[in-house]
Tab-separated table of C-alpha atoms and ligand atoms in Angstrom:
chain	number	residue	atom	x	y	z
A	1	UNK	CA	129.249	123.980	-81.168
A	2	UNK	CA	126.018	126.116	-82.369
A	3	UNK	CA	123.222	124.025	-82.560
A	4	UNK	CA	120.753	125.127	-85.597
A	5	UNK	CA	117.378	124.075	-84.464
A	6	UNK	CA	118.671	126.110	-80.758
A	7	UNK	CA	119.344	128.900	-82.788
A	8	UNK	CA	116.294	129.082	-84.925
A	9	UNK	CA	114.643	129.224	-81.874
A	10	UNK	CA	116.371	131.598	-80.066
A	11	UNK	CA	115.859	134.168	-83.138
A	12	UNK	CA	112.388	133.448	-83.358
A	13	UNK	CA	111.788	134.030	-79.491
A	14	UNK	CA	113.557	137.182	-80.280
A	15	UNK	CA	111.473	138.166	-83.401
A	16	UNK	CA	108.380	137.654	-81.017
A	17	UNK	CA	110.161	140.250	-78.013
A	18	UNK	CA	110.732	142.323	-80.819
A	19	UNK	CA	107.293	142.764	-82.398
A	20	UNK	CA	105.965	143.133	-79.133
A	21	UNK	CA	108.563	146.157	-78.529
A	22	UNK	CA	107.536	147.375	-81.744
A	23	UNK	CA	103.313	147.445	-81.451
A	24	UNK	CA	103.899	144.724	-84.514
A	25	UNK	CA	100.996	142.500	-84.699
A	26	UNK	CA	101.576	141.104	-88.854
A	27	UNK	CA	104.744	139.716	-87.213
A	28	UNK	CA	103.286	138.755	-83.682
A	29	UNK	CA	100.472	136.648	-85.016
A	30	UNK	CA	102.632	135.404	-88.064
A	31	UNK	CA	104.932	133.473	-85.254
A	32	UNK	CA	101.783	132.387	-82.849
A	33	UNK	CA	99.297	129.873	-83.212
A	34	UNK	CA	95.720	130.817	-83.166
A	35	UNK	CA	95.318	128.654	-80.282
A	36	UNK	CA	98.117	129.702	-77.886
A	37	UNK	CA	97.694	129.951	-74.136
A	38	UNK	CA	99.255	131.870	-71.748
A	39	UNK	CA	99.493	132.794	-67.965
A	40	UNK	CA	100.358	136.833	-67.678
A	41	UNK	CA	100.353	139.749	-65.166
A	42	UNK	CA	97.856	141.381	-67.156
A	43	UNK	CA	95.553	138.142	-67.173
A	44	UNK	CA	95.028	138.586	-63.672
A	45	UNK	CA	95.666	134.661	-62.442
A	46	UNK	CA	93.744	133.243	-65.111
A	47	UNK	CA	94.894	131.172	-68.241
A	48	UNK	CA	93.962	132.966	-71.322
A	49	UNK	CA	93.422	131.319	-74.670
A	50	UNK	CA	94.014	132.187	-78.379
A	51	UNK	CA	95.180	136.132	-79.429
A	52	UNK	CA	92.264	138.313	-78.974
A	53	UNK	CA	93.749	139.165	-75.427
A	54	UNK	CA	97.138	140.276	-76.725
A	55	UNK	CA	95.446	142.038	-79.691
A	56	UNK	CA	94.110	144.409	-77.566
A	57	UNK	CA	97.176	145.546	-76.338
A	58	UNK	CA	98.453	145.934	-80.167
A	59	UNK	CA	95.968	147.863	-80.975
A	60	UNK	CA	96.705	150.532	-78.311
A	61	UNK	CA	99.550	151.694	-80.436
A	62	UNK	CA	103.565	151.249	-79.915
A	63	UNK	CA	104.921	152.929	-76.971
A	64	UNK	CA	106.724	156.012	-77.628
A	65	UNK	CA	110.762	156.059	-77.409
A	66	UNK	CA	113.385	153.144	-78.180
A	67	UNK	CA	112.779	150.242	-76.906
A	68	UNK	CA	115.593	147.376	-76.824
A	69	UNK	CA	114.639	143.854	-75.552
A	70	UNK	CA	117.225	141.340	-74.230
A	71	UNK	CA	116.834	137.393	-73.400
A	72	UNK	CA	119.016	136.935	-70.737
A	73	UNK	CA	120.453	133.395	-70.071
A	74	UNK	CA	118.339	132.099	-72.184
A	75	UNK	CA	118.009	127.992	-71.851
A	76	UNK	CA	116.454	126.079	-74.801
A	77	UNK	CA	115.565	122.580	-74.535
A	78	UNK	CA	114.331	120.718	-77.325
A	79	UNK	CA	111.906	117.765	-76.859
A	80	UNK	CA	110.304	115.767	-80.248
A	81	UNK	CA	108.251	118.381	-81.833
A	82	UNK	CA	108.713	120.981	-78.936
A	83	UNK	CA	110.692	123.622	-77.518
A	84	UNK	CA	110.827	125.300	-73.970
A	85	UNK	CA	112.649	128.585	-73.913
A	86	UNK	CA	113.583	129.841	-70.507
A	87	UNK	CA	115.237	133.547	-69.736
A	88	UNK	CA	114.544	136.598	-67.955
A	89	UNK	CA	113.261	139.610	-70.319
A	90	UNK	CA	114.990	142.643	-70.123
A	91	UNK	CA	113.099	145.606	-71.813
A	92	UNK	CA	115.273	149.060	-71.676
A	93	UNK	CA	113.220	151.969	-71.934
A	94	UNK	CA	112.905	155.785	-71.430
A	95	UNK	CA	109.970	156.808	-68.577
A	96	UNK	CA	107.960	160.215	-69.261
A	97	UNK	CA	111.342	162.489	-67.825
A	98	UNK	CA	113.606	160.629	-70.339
A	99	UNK	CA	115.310	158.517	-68.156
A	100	UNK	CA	116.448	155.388	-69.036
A	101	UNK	CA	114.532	152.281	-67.222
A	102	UNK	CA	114.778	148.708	-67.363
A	103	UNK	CA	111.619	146.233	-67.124
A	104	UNK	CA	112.351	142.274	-65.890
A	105	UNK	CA	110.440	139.207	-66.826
A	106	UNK	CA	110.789	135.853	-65.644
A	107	UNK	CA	109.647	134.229	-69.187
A	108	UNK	CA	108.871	130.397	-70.038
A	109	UNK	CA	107.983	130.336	-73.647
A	110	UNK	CA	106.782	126.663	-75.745
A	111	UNK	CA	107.385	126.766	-79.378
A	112	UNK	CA	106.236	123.341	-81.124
A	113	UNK	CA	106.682	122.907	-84.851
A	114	UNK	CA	104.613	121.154	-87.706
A	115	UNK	CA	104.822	121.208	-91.085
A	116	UNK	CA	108.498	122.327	-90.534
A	117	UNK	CA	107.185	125.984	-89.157
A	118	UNK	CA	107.841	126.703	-85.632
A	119	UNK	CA	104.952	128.185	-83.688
A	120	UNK	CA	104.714	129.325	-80.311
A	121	UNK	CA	102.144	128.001	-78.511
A	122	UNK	CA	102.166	128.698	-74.574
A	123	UNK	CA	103.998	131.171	-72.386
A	124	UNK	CA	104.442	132.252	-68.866
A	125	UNK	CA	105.720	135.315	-67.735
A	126	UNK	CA	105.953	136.179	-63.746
A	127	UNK	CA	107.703	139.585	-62.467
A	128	UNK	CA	111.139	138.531	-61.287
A	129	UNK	CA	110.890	136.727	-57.583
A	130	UNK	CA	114.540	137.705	-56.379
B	1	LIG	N1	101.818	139.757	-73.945
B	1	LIG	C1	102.179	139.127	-75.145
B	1	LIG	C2	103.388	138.271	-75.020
B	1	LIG	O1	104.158	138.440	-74.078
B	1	LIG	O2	103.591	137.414	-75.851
């Protein structure tokens, strides 16, 4: 049996991968709260906090070619007013010759909701260890 609030947040995990694929930022900041944190490759180590950082790479532009992002496995565990998401990121994309390529993300991301709106608040994302 489905379970709704599992769902909800497995779509808007997805929405999120999605708007990232797509150089989105309306939708990306929509689903994120101002005050998110977040340990990255491109952060170098360091926890970063709030958007500016990820605005940056929005404003470069959307990469060029399709782009089709997959959760895979993903776990969700629900705790109070909280939710951990757990999955390796798939992104499937063309390189400069044309051939197809596939990125992987080990990906931890928190979603906690108030007001009845889910926000996501933390993530983690480490290149895959195995
Ligand atoms: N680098 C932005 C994100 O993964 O949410």
């Amino acid at each position: 049996m489905s379970d709704p609030i599992i769902n909800e947040i497995l779509d808007l995990n997805q929405q999120l991968l999605d708007s990232i694929a797509r150089g989105d930022w309306v939708t990306y900041e929509e689903l994120c709260d101002p005050s998110i944190t977040c340990f990255e490759p491109e952060a170098k180590g360091h926890l970063v906090r709030g958007l500016e950082f990820h605005k940056f790479y929005f404003d470069l532009g959307a990469a060029e070619g399709p782009r089709t992002t997959t959760m895979a496995s993903p776990k969700v565990r629900v705790m109070g007013d909280a939710a951990v998401v757990a999955y390796v990121r798939l992104v499937q994309y063309l390189d400069a010759q044309g051939n197809p390529q596939t990125s992987h993300f080990e990906e931890t991301r928190i979603w906690r909701t108030e007001d009845g709106r889910w926000r996501h608040v933390h993530f983690h994302r480490s290149p895959c260890s195995g």
